Coordinates of C-alpha atoms in Angstrom, one line a residue:
M54 CA 4.0 -28.2 24.2
R55 CA 0.5 -29.7 25.1
D56 CA -0.6 -26.2 26.6
Y57 CA 1.3 -24.4 23.8
L58 CA -1.2 -26.8 21.3
F59 CA -4.3 -25.7 23.0
R60 CA -3.6 -21.9 23.2
K61 CA -2.3 -21.9 19.6
R62 CA -6.0 -24.1 18.3
L63 CA -8.1 -20.9 20.8
F64 CA -6.0 -17.9 18.9
S65 CA -6.7 -19.4 15.6
L66 CA -10.4 -19.7 16.1
F67 CA -10.2 -15.8 18.0
F68 CA -8.3 -14.7 15.1
F69 CA -11.2 -16.2 12.7
I70 CA -14.1 -14.7 14.0
S71 CA -11.8 -11.1 14.8
I72 CA -11.7 -11.1 11.0
I73 CA -15.2 -12.1 9.6
C74 CA -16.4 -9.7 12.4
A75 CA -13.9 -6.3 12.1
P76 CA -15.5 -3.4 9.8
S77 CA -14.6 -4.0 6.3
I78 CA -13.3 -0.7 5.7
T79 CA -10.8 -0.4 8.8
A80 CA -9.8 -4.2 8.8
Q81 CA -7.4 -6.3 7.4
V82 CA -8.1 -8.8 4.4
N83 CA -7.1 -12.4 5.4
V84 CA -5.8 -13.6 2.4
F85 CA -3.3 -16.9 3.9
T86 CA -3.7 -18.5 6.7
D87 CA -1.7 -21.9 7.7
D88 CA -0.9 -22.9 11.6
F89 CA -0.1 -26.5 10.6
S90 CA -2.6 -28.0 12.5
T91 CA -4.1 -29.9 9.8
N92 CA -2.9 -32.3 6.7
T93 CA -0.4 -33.6 9.7
D94 CA 2.0 -36.3 9.3
D95 CA 4.9 -37.4 10.6
A96 CA 6.4 -39.1 7.3
W97 CA 8.7 -37.1 5.5
T98 CA 8.1 -36.2 2.3
A99 CA 11.6 -35.5 0.1
S100 CA 9.7 -34.5 -2.7
G101 CA 6.5 -33.6 -4.3
G102 CA 3.4 -32.3 -2.0
I103 CA 2.9 -32.3 1.4
T104 CA 0.1 -34.4 2.8
S105 CA -3.3 -32.3 0.8
S106 CA -1.5 -29.2 1.8
A107 CA -0.8 -26.6 0.0
W108 CA 2.3 -26.7 0.1
T109 CA 5.3 -28.5 -1.8
V110 CA 8.9 -29.6 -1.8
F111 CA 12.1 -29.7 -3.4
T112 CA 15.3 -31.1 -2.7
P113 CA 18.9 -31.6 -4.9
N114 CA 19.1 -35.3 -2.6
V115 CA 16.8 -37.9 -0.9
D116 CA 18.3 -36.6 2.7
W117 CA 16.2 -33.2 3.0
G118 CA 12.4 -32.8 3.4
A119 CA 9.6 -31.9 5.3
R120 CA 6.9 -32.4 6.7
R121 CA 3.3 -31.2 8.5
S122 CA 4.3 -32.8 11.8
T123 CA 1.5 -34.1 14.1
I124 CA 3.5 -33.8 17.4
T125 CA 4.6 -30.6 17.2
E126 CA 2.0 -29.3 14.9
Y127 CA 5.1 -27.6 12.7
L128 CA 6.1 -27.5 8.9
E129 CA 9.4 -28.7 10.0
L130 CA 11.7 -29.2 7.1
T131 CA 15.2 -31.3 7.9
N132 CA 18.5 -33.1 6.5
D133 CA 17.9 -36.4 8.1
V134 CA 15.2 -38.2 5.7
D135 CA 16.8 -41.4 4.7
I136 CA 19.1 -42.8 7.9
A137 CA 20.2 -45.2 5.5
V138 CA 22.3 -43.2 3.8
P139 CA 25.4 -40.5 5.0
N140 CA 23.8 -37.1 5.5
L141 CA 24.8 -34.7 2.0
N142 CA 24.9 -31.2 1.8
G143 CA 21.5 -29.7 0.5
Y144 CA 18.5 -27.9 0.9
A145 CA 14.7 -28.3 1.2
L146 CA 12.8 -25.3 -0.3
V147 CA 8.9 -25.9 0.5
T148 CA 6.9 -23.4 -1.7
T149 CA 3.6 -22.4 -1.7
P150 CA 1.5 -20.3 -5.0
T151 CA 0.8 -17.0 -4.0
T152 CA -1.8 -16.6 -7.4
S153 CA -4.1 -18.6 -5.0
F154 CA -3.8 -16.2 -2.4
G155 CA -7.8 -14.5 -2.0
A156 CA -8.3 -10.8 -3.3
P157 CA -7.2 -8.6 -3.1
Y158 CA -3.4 -9.7 -2.9
S159 CA -1.5 -9.2 -5.9
T160 CA 1.2 -11.0 -6.8
T161 CA 2.8 -7.4 -8.4
L162 CA 3.5 -6.1 -4.9
S163 CA 3.8 -2.6 -6.3
T164 CA 0.1 -2.5 -7.8
G165 CA -1.8 -3.6 -5.0
H166 CA -2.8 -3.1 -1.5
V167 CA -0.8 -3.3 1.7
V168 CA 1.0 -6.4 2.5
T169 CA 1.7 -8.1 5.8
W170 CA 3.4 -11.1 6.5
S171 CA 3.1 -13.1 10.1
F172 CA 4.8 -15.7 11.1
N173 CA 7.2 -17.8 13.2
F174 CA 10.6 -19.3 12.7
R175 CA 13.0 -21.2 14.4
Q176 CA 16.4 -23.8 13.6
T177 CA 18.8 -26.0 15.5
Q178 CA 22.4 -24.3 14.7
S179 CA 23.5 -22.4 17.9
D180 CA 25.6 -19.6 15.1
P181 CA 24.1 -20.5 12.2
G182 CA 26.7 -19.7 9.2
G183 CA 24.7 -18.3 5.7
F184 CA 23.9 -19.9 2.7
N185 CA 26.9 -20.8 1.1
S186 CA 27.0 -24.5 -0.1
G187 CA 27.7 -26.3 3.1
D188 CA 26.6 -23.5 5.6
Y189 CA 23.6 -23.2 7.8
G190 CA 20.8 -21.2 7.0
M191 CA 17.3 -20.3 7.3
A192 CA 15.1 -18.2 5.2
F193 CA 11.4 -17.4 5.1
I194 CA 10.6 -16.5 1.9
L195 CA 7.9 -13.7 1.5
A196 CA 7.6 -13.1 -2.0
G197 CA 9.7 -14.5 -4.7
Q198 CA 9.8 -16.0 -8.3
S199 CA 9.0 -19.4 -8.8
A200 CA 11.1 -21.9 -8.0
T201 CA 12.2 -25.6 -7.6
T202 CA 15.8 -25.2 -6.6
N203 CA 17.9 -22.9 -4.4
T204 CA 19.7 -21.4 -7.6
T205 CA 16.8 -19.8 -9.3
G206 CA 14.3 -16.8 -9.3
S207 CA 14.8 -13.8 -6.9
G208 CA 12.4 -12.1 -4.4
Y209 CA 12.6 -11.3 -0.9
A210 CA 12.7 -12.9 2.2
I211 CA 13.7 -12.9 5.9
V212 CA 16.7 -14.7 6.7
L213 CA 18.8 -15.7 9.4
G214 CA 22.5 -17.1 9.4
Q215 CA 25.7 -15.1 7.9
S216 CA 29.4 -15.6 8.1
G217 CA 30.7 -14.3 11.7
T218 CA 29.4 -14.7 15.5
T219 CA 26.4 -12.0 15.3
D220 CA 23.6 -13.4 13.1
P221 CA 20.2 -11.3 12.8
I222 CA 17.3 -11.3 11.8
R223 CA 17.5 -9.6 7.9
L224 CA 15.0 -8.9 5.5
V225 CA 16.8 -8.8 1.7
S226 CA 16.1 -9.2 -1.4
Y227 CA 17.9 -12.3 -3.6
T228 CA 18.8 -12.2 -7.1
N229 CA 19.4 -16.1 -9.1
G230 CA 18.3 -18.0 -5.9
I231 CA 18.9 -17.8 -2.7
G232 CA 21.5 -20.4 -2.4
A233 CA 24.7 -17.5 -1.7
I234 CA 25.2 -14.9 0.4
A235 CA 26.5 -13.7 -2.7
N236 CA 22.9 -13.5 -4.2
L237 CA 21.5 -11.0 -1.1
T238 CA 21.0 -7.3 -0.7
N239 CA 20.5 -6.4 3.0
V240 CA 17.2 -4.0 3.2
I241 CA 16.5 -4.0 6.5
V242 CA 18.7 -5.7 9.6
S243 CA 17.5 -5.8 13.0
S244 CA 19.3 -3.9 15.5
T245 CA 18.1 -3.1 18.3
S246 CA 18.8 -4.4 21.8
G247 CA 18.6 -7.7 22.6
L248 CA 17.3 -8.9 19.0
S249 CA 20.7 -8.3 17.3
D250 CA 22.1 -11.9 17.3
F251 CA 19.9 -15.1 16.8
G252 CA 20.9 -18.6 17.1
N253 CA 18.1 -21.4 18.1
Q254 CA 15.7 -19.2 19.8
F255 CA 11.9 -19.4 19.3
I256 CA 11.4 -15.8 16.8
S257 CA 8.4 -14.2 15.6
V258 CA 8.8 -11.5 12.6
R259 CA 6.3 -9.4 11.4
V260 CA 7.0 -7.8 7.7
S261 CA 4.7 -5.1 5.7
Y262 CA 5.4 -3.5 2.2
R263 CA 3.6 -0.2 1.5
P264 CA 3.3 0.6 -2.1
C265 CA 2.6 3.6 -1.7
L266 CA 5.4 4.8 0.4
N267 CA 7.7 1.9 -1.4
Q268 CA 8.2 1.3 2.2
W269 CA 9.6 -2.1 4.1
D270 CA 8.7 -2.3 7.5
L271 CA 10.1 -5.0 10.2
S272 CA 8.9 -6.1 13.8
I273 CA 10.4 -9.1 15.7
R274 CA 10.0 -10.8 18.8
N275 CA 13.0 -13.6 20.2
D276 CA 9.7 -16.3 22.4
G277 CA 12.7 -17.5 24.0
P278 CA 14.1 -21.6 24.2
S279 CA 11.4 -23.3 24.3
E280 CA 8.3 -22.6 22.1
F281 CA 6.5 -20.0 19.7
E282 CA 4.1 -17.3 20.5
N283 CA 1.9 -16.5 17.9
P284 CA 2.9 -13.4 16.1
L285 CA -0.1 -12.3 16.1
A286 CA -0.7 -11.5 19.8
G287 CA 1.5 -9.4 22.2
T288 CA 4.0 -7.1 21.0
L289 CA 6.7 -6.9 18.1
V290 CA 9.7 -5.0 18.5
F291 CA 10.0 -2.4 15.4
Q292 CA 13.4 -2.7 13.7
S293 CA 13.6 0.0 11.3
T294 CA 11.8 1.1 7.6
G295 CA 14.1 -0.1 4.2
V296 CA 13.2 0.7 0.7
D297 CA 13.5 -1.7 -2.4
A298 CA 11.8 -1.9 -5.4
L299 CA 14.0 -4.3 -7.3
Y300 CA 11.2 -6.7 -7.5
T301 CA 8.3 -5.0 -6.5
G302 CA 7.0 -4.1 -10.0
I303 CA 7.1 -8.0 -11.5
P304 CA 4.7 -10.7 -10.9
L305 CA 6.5 -12.9 -7.4
D306 CA 4.3 -16.0 -7.5
M307 CA 5.7 -18.5 -4.8
M308 CA 6.2 -18.1 -0.9
A309 CA 8.4 -20.5 0.5
A310 CA 10.2 -21.7 3.9
Y311 CA 13.8 -22.8 3.3
W312 CA 16.6 -24.7 5.5
Q313 CA 19.9 -25.3 3.9
G314 CA 22.8 -27.4 5.7
S315 CA 25.7 -29.6 5.7
T316 CA 26.2 -33.1 7.0
A317 CA 25.6 -33.1 11.1
A318 CA 23.0 -35.0 12.1
N319 CA 19.7 -34.3 12.7
R320 CA 19.5 -30.2 12.3
T321 CA 16.2 -29.2 11.5
A322 CA 14.2 -25.9 11.3
Y323 CA 10.4 -24.9 11.8
F324 CA 7.8 -22.5 10.8
D325 CA 4.8 -22.3 12.2
N326 CA 1.4 -19.2 12.4
I327 CA 1.9 -18.1 9.0
S328 CA -0.7 -15.4 8.0
V329 CA -0.7 -13.1 4.9
Q330 CA -2.8 -10.0 5.1
T331 CA -3.9 -6.8 3.3
S332 CA -4.7 -2.9 4.0
P333 CA -6.1 -0.4 1.6
C334 CA -2.6 1.7 1.1
Q335 CA -2.9 5.5 2.1
Q336 CA -0.6 8.2 1.0
P337 CA 0.3 10.2 4.2
S338 CA -0.6 13.8 4.2
T339 CA 1.9 16.0 2.7
M340 CA 3.0 19.1 2.3
R341 CA 5.3 21.1 -0.5
W342 CA 6.1 24.3 -1.9
V343 CA 4.8 25.3 -5.4
L344 CA 6.2 27.8 -7.1
L345 CA 3.1 30.6 -8.5
D346 CA 3.3 32.3 -11.6
E347 CA 2.5 35.7 -11.5
F348 CA -1.1 37.0 -10.8
T349 CA -2.2 33.0 -9.9
T350 CA -4.9 33.4 -7.0
N351 CA -5.4 30.9 -4.4
G352 CA -7.8 32.3 -1.7
T353 CA -7.0 35.4 -0.5
C354 CA -3.5 34.9 -2.3
V355 CA -2.6 36.7 -5.5
S356 CA 1.0 35.7 -6.3
T357 CA 3.2 38.7 -7.1
S358 CA 6.2 36.9 -8.0
D359 CA 8.4 39.1 -10.3
C360 CA 12.0 38.5 -11.4
E361 CA 12.7 42.5 -12.4
A362 CA 11.1 43.2 -9.4
D363 CA 13.1 40.5 -7.3
M364 CA 10.4 39.6 -5.8
I365 CA 9.4 35.4 -6.4
C366 CA 6.4 33.5 -4.8
Y367 CA 5.8 30.1 -3.3
G368 CA 2.4 28.7 -1.7
L369 CA 2.3 26.0 0.5
E370 CA 0.6 22.9 -0.7
Y371 CA -1.4 20.9 1.4
T372 CA -2.3 17.2 0.1
P373 CA -4.7 15.7 3.1
L374 CA -5.3 12.2 3.8
Y375 CA -8.4 13.1 5.6
T376 CA -11.7 14.4 4.5
G377 CA -13.3 17.0 7.1
V378 CA -12.7 20.8 7.7
I379 CA -9.3 22.3 8.7
T380 CA -9.5 24.5 12.0
S381 CA -5.8 25.2 12.0
Y382 CA -2.8 24.9 10.8
T383 CA 1.2 25.4 12.0
S384 CA 4.2 25.5 9.8
I385 CA 7.3 26.4 11.7
L386 CA 9.9 26.6 9.3
F387 CA 14.0 27.2 9.1
V388 CA 14.7 29.9 5.8
D389 CA 18.2 30.6 4.8
C390 CA 19.1 34.6 5.0
N391 CA 19.8 36.5 1.6
G392 CA 23.5 37.7 1.6
G393 CA 23.3 38.1 5.6
A394 CA 19.6 39.8 5.2
N395 CA 16.0 38.5 5.9
P396 CA 14.7 37.7 2.8
I397 CA 10.8 37.4 3.1
V398 CA 9.1 40.0 1.6
T399 CA 5.4 38.5 3.0
N400 CA 4.1 35.8 4.5
S401 CA 0.2 35.1 5.2
T402 CA -2.5 32.2 5.0
C403 CA -4.8 32.1 2.0
V404 CA -7.8 30.4 4.2
M405 CA -8.2 31.7 7.3
S406 CA -7.2 34.0 10.0
D407 CA -3.4 35.0 10.0
M408 CA -1.3 33.9 12.6
S409 CA 2.1 33.9 10.8
G410 CA 5.1 35.5 11.5
F411 CA 8.9 35.5 12.0
L412 CA 12.0 35.3 13.7
D413 CA 15.5 36.8 12.2
F414 CA 18.6 35.3 13.5
C415 CA 20.8 36.2 9.9
V416 CA 23.4 38.5 12.3
V417 CA 24.4 35.3 14.5
A418 CA 22.9 32.5 12.6
D419 CA 22.6 33.2 9.0
S420 CA 18.9 32.0 9.4
I421 CA 15.4 32.6 9.7
S422 CA 12.7 31.0 11.9
M423 CA 9.5 31.3 9.8
F424 CA 5.8 30.7 11.0
C425 CA 3.5 29.6 8.3
S426 CA -0.3 29.7 11.3
A427 CA -3.2 30.0 10.4
N428 CA -6.7 29.5 12.9
T429 CA -10.2 30.5 13.4
G430 CA -11.4 28.5 9.9
N431 CA -14.1 26.5 8.0
I432 CA -12.5 25.3 5.4
R433 CA -13.4 21.8 4.2
I434 CA -10.9 19.5 2.5
G435 CA -11.4 16.4 0.4
R436 CA -8.8 13.2 1.0
G437 CA -5.9 13.8 -1.7
V438 CA -7.1 16.7 -2.9
S439 CA -4.3 19.2 -2.9
L440 CA -5.2 22.9 -1.7
I441 CA -2.5 25.9 -1.2
L442 CA -2.6 26.9 2.5
H443 CA 0.0 29.5 2.5
Q444 CA 2.2 31.9 0.1
V445 CA 5.3 33.2 0.7
C446 CA 7.3 35.7 -1.5
F447 CA 11.1 35.7 -1.0
T448 CA 13.4 38.2 -2.6
V449 CA 15.4 36.4 -5.5
P450 CA 18.5 34.5 -3.7
T451 CA 21.4 36.4 -5.1
N452 CA 23.9 33.6 -4.9
G453 CA 23.7 30.1 -3.9
N454 CA 20.2 28.4 -3.0
L455 CA 17.6 29.7 -0.4
N456 CA 16.7 26.7 1.6
I457 CA 13.4 26.6 3.7
T458 CA 13.4 23.1 5.9
K459 CA 11.3 22.3 9.2
D460 CA 12.8 24.1 12.0
I461 CA 14.3 20.7 13.6
T462 CA 14.6 22.2 17.1
F463 CA 11.2 23.1 18.1
Q464 CA 10.1 20.8 21.3
G465 CA 6.9 19.2 19.3
N466 CA 5.4 18.7 15.8
P467 CA 6.9 21.3 13.5
I468 CA 4.1 20.7 11.1
T469 CA 0.8 20.2 11.8
V470 CA -3.4 20.5 10.7
G471 CA -6.3 20.7 12.9
V472 CA -8.6 18.6 11.0
D473 CA -12.2 18.2 12.1
S474 CA -12.9 14.6 10.5
A475 CA -15.9 13.8 12.5
G476 CA -18.3 16.8 11.8
A477 CA -18.8 17.4 15.1
G478 CA -17.4 20.4 16.0
G479 CA -13.9 18.6 17.2
S480 CA -10.8 18.6 15.7
E481 CA -7.9 15.8 15.5
I482 CA -4.4 17.0 14.7
D483 CA -2.8 15.4 11.3
V484 CA 0.9 15.4 11.8
V485 CA 2.5 16.4 8.7
N486 CA 5.8 14.0 8.5
N487 CA 6.4 14.1 4.7
Y488 CA 7.8 17.6 3.7
I489 CA 9.1 18.4 0.6
P490 CA 11.6 20.8 1.4
L491 CA 12.3 23.8 -1.0
S492 CA 15.7 24.9 -2.1
V493 CA 15.5 27.8 -4.6
N494 CA 17.9 29.0 -7.1
G495 CA 17.0 32.0 -8.2
A496 CA 19.0 31.7 -12.0
I497 CA 17.0 28.9 -12.6
E498 CA 13.4 29.7 -10.7
C499 CA 13.3 32.9 -12.3
A500 CA 14.4 31.7 -15.8
L501 CA 12.6 28.7 -16.0
L502 CA 9.1 29.2 -14.9
P503 CA 6.6 26.2 -15.3
L504 CA 5.2 25.4 -18.9
R505 CA 1.3 25.7 -19.0
W506 CA -1.0 23.5 -19.4
L507 CA -4.0 24.3 -22.3
E508 CA -5.6 21.2 -22.3
F509 CA -5.0 17.4 -21.4
S510 CA -7.9 15.2 -22.4
A511 CA -8.2 11.5 -22.1
S512 CA -10.9 9.3 -24.0
K513 CA -11.8 5.7 -25.8
R514 CA -10.1 5.1 -28.7
G515 CA -10.8 1.2 -28.8
E516 CA -11.4 -1.7 -27.2
L517 CA -8.8 -1.6 -23.9
Q518 CA -7.3 1.4 -25.9
S519 CA -7.0 5.2 -24.5
L520 CA -6.1 8.5 -26.4
L521 CA -4.2 11.4 -24.4
S522 CA -4.0 14.3 -26.2
W523 CA -2.8 17.6 -24.4
S524 CA -1.7 21.1 -25.3
T525 CA 1.2 23.2 -24.0
S526 CA 2.7 26.9 -24.3
D527 CA 6.0 28.5 -23.1
E528 CA 7.7 25.4 -23.3
I529 CA 11.0 26.5 -21.9
N530 CA 14.3 23.9 -21.0
N531 CA 11.1 21.0 -21.3
S532 CA 12.6 17.5 -22.0
H533 CA 9.7 15.2 -22.3
F534 CA 7.1 14.2 -21.2
E535 CA 6.3 10.8 -18.9
I536 CA 2.8 9.3 -19.3
Q537 CA 1.6 7.8 -16.0
R538 CA -1.5 5.7 -15.2
S539 CA -3.1 4.2 -12.0
G540 CA -6.0 2.2 -10.9
T541 CA -6.8 4.4 -8.2
V542 CA -7.0 8.3 -8.6
D543 CA -4.5 8.4 -5.4
G544 CA -2.8 5.6 -5.7
Q545 CA 0.2 4.4 -6.8
F546 CA 0.7 5.9 -10.5
Q547 CA 3.2 3.7 -12.7
T548 CA 5.1 5.6 -15.9
I549 CA 4.0 3.7 -18.9
G550 CA 5.2 5.2 -22.1
K551 CA 7.1 8.7 -22.8
V552 CA 7.3 11.5 -25.0
P553 CA 9.6 13.8 -26.1
S554 CA 9.3 17.5 -26.2
T555 CA 9.3 19.1 -29.3
S556 CA 10.9 22.4 -28.0
A557 CA 9.3 24.7 -29.5
G558 CA 9.4 27.7 -27.2
E559 CA 6.5 29.8 -26.9
G560 CA 4.2 28.6 -29.3
V561 CA 1.6 26.2 -28.6
N562 CA 2.6 22.2 -28.9
Q563 CA 0.2 19.7 -29.3
Y564 CA 0.8 16.2 -28.3
Q565 CA -1.0 12.6 -28.4
F566 CA -0.2 8.7 -26.8
I567 CA -1.9 6.0 -27.0
D568 CA -2.3 3.4 -24.2
P569 CA -3.1 0.4 -25.8
H570 CA -3.3 -1.9 -22.7
A571 CA -6.1 -0.3 -20.8
A572 CA -7.3 -2.0 -17.7
R573 CA -10.9 -3.1 -17.5
G574 CA -12.4 -0.5 -14.7
A575 CA -11.4 3.1 -14.1
N576 CA -8.0 4.0 -15.7
Y577 CA -6.5 7.5 -14.3
Y578 CA -3.7 9.2 -16.3
R579 CA -1.4 12.1 -15.7
L580 CA 1.6 13.4 -17.2
R581 CA 4.8 14.4 -15.6
Q582 CA 6.9 17.2 -17.3
I583 CA 10.4 16.8 -17.1
D584 CA 13.2 19.7 -17.8
Y585 CA 16.6 19.1 -18.5
D586 CA 18.0 20.1 -15.1
G587 CA 15.5 17.6 -13.8
R588 CA 12.6 19.4 -12.2
S589 CA 9.0 18.5 -13.3
D590 CA 6.0 19.4 -13.0
L591 CA 2.4 16.9 -13.1
S592 CA -0.2 17.6 -15.0
P593 CA -4.4 17.4 -14.1
V594 CA -5.7 13.7 -13.9
R595 CA -8.0 12.5 -16.2
K596 CA -10.2 8.9 -16.5
V597 CA -11.2 6.2 -18.9
T598 CA -13.5 3.9 -17.9
F599 CA -14.0 0.6 -19.4
L600 CA -17.2 -0.9 -17.9
N601 CA -17.3 -4.5 -16.9
S602 CA -21.1 -5.0 -16.1
N603 CA -22.4 -3.7 -12.5
T604 CA -19.5 -0.8 -12.7
L605 CA -19.3 2.6 -11.6
Q606 CA -18.6 5.2 -14.0
I607 CA -19.5 8.7 -13.9
K608 CA -19.5 11.4 -16.2
V609 CA -19.1 15.4 -16.3
W610 CA -19.8 17.5 -19.2
P611 CA -18.9 19.8 -20.6
N612 CA -15.3 21.1 -19.7
P613 CA -14.8 23.5 -19.4
V614 CA -18.1 25.1 -18.8
S615 CA -19.7 28.1 -18.9
E616 CA -23.2 27.6 -17.9
L617 CA -24.7 24.3 -16.7
L618 CA -22.8 21.5 -15.7
T619 CA -24.0 18.0 -16.0
I620 CA -22.8 15.1 -13.7
A621 CA -24.5 11.9 -14.6
V622 CA -23.9 8.9 -12.8
E623 CA -24.3 4.8 -14.3
S624 CA -24.4 1.9 -12.2
A625 CA -23.7 3.1 -8.2
S626 CA -23.5 -0.1 -6.2
E627 CA -24.5 2.6 -2.7
D628 CA -25.5 6.1 -2.1
F629 CA -22.3 9.1 -2.2
T630 CA -21.7 12.7 -2.2
I631 CA -20.3 14.4 -4.7
N632 CA -18.4 17.8 -3.4
I633 CA -17.5 20.8 -5.9
F634 CA -14.2 22.8 -4.2
D635 CA -12.7 25.6 -5.6
V636 CA -9.1 26.3 -5.7
G637 CA -9.2 27.7 -1.8
G638 CA -10.6 23.9 -0.6
R639 CA -13.7 25.7 -0.1
S640 CA -17.7 23.9 -1.1
V641 CA -19.4 25.6 -3.2
W642 CA -21.0 22.8 -4.5
Q643 CA -22.7 19.3 -2.3
S644 CA -25.4 16.9 -3.2
K645 CA -26.7 13.7 -2.5
F646 CA -26.8 11.0 -5.7
H647 CA -28.3 7.4 -4.8
S648 CA -27.2 3.9 -6.0
G649 CA -28.1 3.1 -9.4
N650 CA -28.3 5.8 -12.6
S651 CA -29.3 9.0 -11.7
I652 CA -28.2 12.6 -13.7
Q653 CA -28.1 16.4 -12.0
Y654 CA -27.2 19.3 -13.3
V655 CA -25.0 22.3 -11.9
N656 CA -25.7 26.4 -13.2
V657 CA -21.9 27.8 -12.4
D658 CA -23.2 31.3 -13.2
S659 CA -22.6 32.7 -10.0
L660 CA -19.3 30.7 -10.0
A661 CA -15.5 32.6 -10.9
A662 CA -13.4 31.6 -13.6
G663 CA -11.1 28.9 -12.5
V664 CA -10.6 25.3 -12.0
Y665 CA -12.2 23.4 -9.4
S666 CA -12.5 20.0 -8.6
I667 CA -14.9 17.1 -8.4
L668 CA -15.1 14.6 -5.5
A669 CA -17.4 12.3 -5.1
E670 CA -17.1 9.6 -2.1
G671 CA -19.1 7.3 -0.6
E672 CA -18.4 3.9 1.6
S673 CA -16.3 1.7 -1.0
I674 CA -16.2 5.5 -4.2
R675 CA -13.7 7.8 -4.8
Y676 CA -13.4 9.6 -8.0
V677 CA -11.6 12.8 -8.4
E678 CA -12.0 15.2 -11.2
K679 CA -10.8 19.0 -12.2
V680 CA -13.6 21.1 -14.5
G681 CA -12.6 24.9 -15.7
V682 CA -15.2 27.1 -15.6
I683 CA -14.8 30.2 -18.1
R684 CA -16.6 33.3 -18.8

């Protein structure tokens, strides 16, 4: 134990130095840490605050309690506080408020950064039975609603103990408290070799929640029978990912240690090395197919969608994680045959030198292996700014659906993009795992082309109120619009309202929506149009800013523009660069802006009519807006 305490204090010092010295852009931010080496006292606390720490204990009777042990430097929970009374069924719930965590932690997990919890725990039962009254069970509540009993509140927890002889580590959501097995719903269950059953071993746990993916990750390590290893050091074994958003959209303002049990003497649970860290949530690169109206132009591609001519065209849209230059791309896909025949009419790049082709297996496998590939290019991209790389036109499916999926037989990575993000002539490989497959139903696609967004604007209406106005044409099968808002242009958008369609068909339709609860700083808005059959289409993103002091604001006008575009910057805290990209992802204008207030003018006389993306990027600045050029 003495050796462990020495290593524990040494690691705490190392961890503190690494946090304050790590680069601010890439390092995680430590918002809470406690290794229980301070405020120690071997006296048990059955109710109230534990010494001078941030933890408070709640119990149903005087025989349960907790302490910050001077001997072990653990947080210890026990069922044997008062030796003068018989042991009683019960529990100890030891809580600390997450509202006191450091920035940028958010108690509403879905609106914040990636959160990573790391901790040790152990309990003394060889076969913990679970969470019904009289059973032994241990839990670490990652984020929950404030509670003083085990029958109130909801949230997320790591638990050990269940009926039967096998007790894995489980990530669960819980409802109406953690004091009943029926209240727990598994999100992830440990299942790797040697880590699927735990009793009284010392355990390291690491859990992450990524709001941009709504994804939970669980990693664990069995530290053996004698002492904890620090969960931030060494290797933990990844178990699985899970998806659960049941309580991520509400404030969860409590973190807690929990131990419950029955009347056996000297039953104890131990917790140590608790830390909570946050980091930016980056949406991974994605690829998806976009239905292209007739005559839609992307780079060198012009859509020839015409169902009367038995032709329908799609663009392969890439939304990158990186800013830099594309040097190549490869997408190897399976395409269904159309009545036993090859449905591919054209297959070509829109931005680079074409390397595309296909292998026809319609006779033997009723499938096509299609290569959407290109190289020898110099296409500038911006993180989060989508562009069409490729266009494929198919014959309209005659019966059923025509599916386009990843070629899972390919030995390497079937969808990759070469990106020079450093600007030094090199290339990194962006493996695009987030590919959205396409299922083409000719009867739907040809009858229901996307509506046309004629205009969409967002402006201040009053103090912390935004007015959204938009107009559309060619509404067919349109059910309604969802109004969505985010605090960052490439963050997670939340639906804040709904507007039904006027169902006016081919006419021009006008809509408005007022957001009465806009936030200080930047508010990004977009519209999601939803058809009756569930298909949807997203509008461009618009921004409304309600300034605090020293808050950056970028204004671009007029929009649309025909001659001279004005870009004005107020209260910039650093130097940054603005690029204007065309629909093919090429930078057509670039300029450096300095901190403070500045203004620049862009002559658009040489630009073709169309929609362009304005991307401002600096060390802590990111801003994207669309602007139309008209003639």
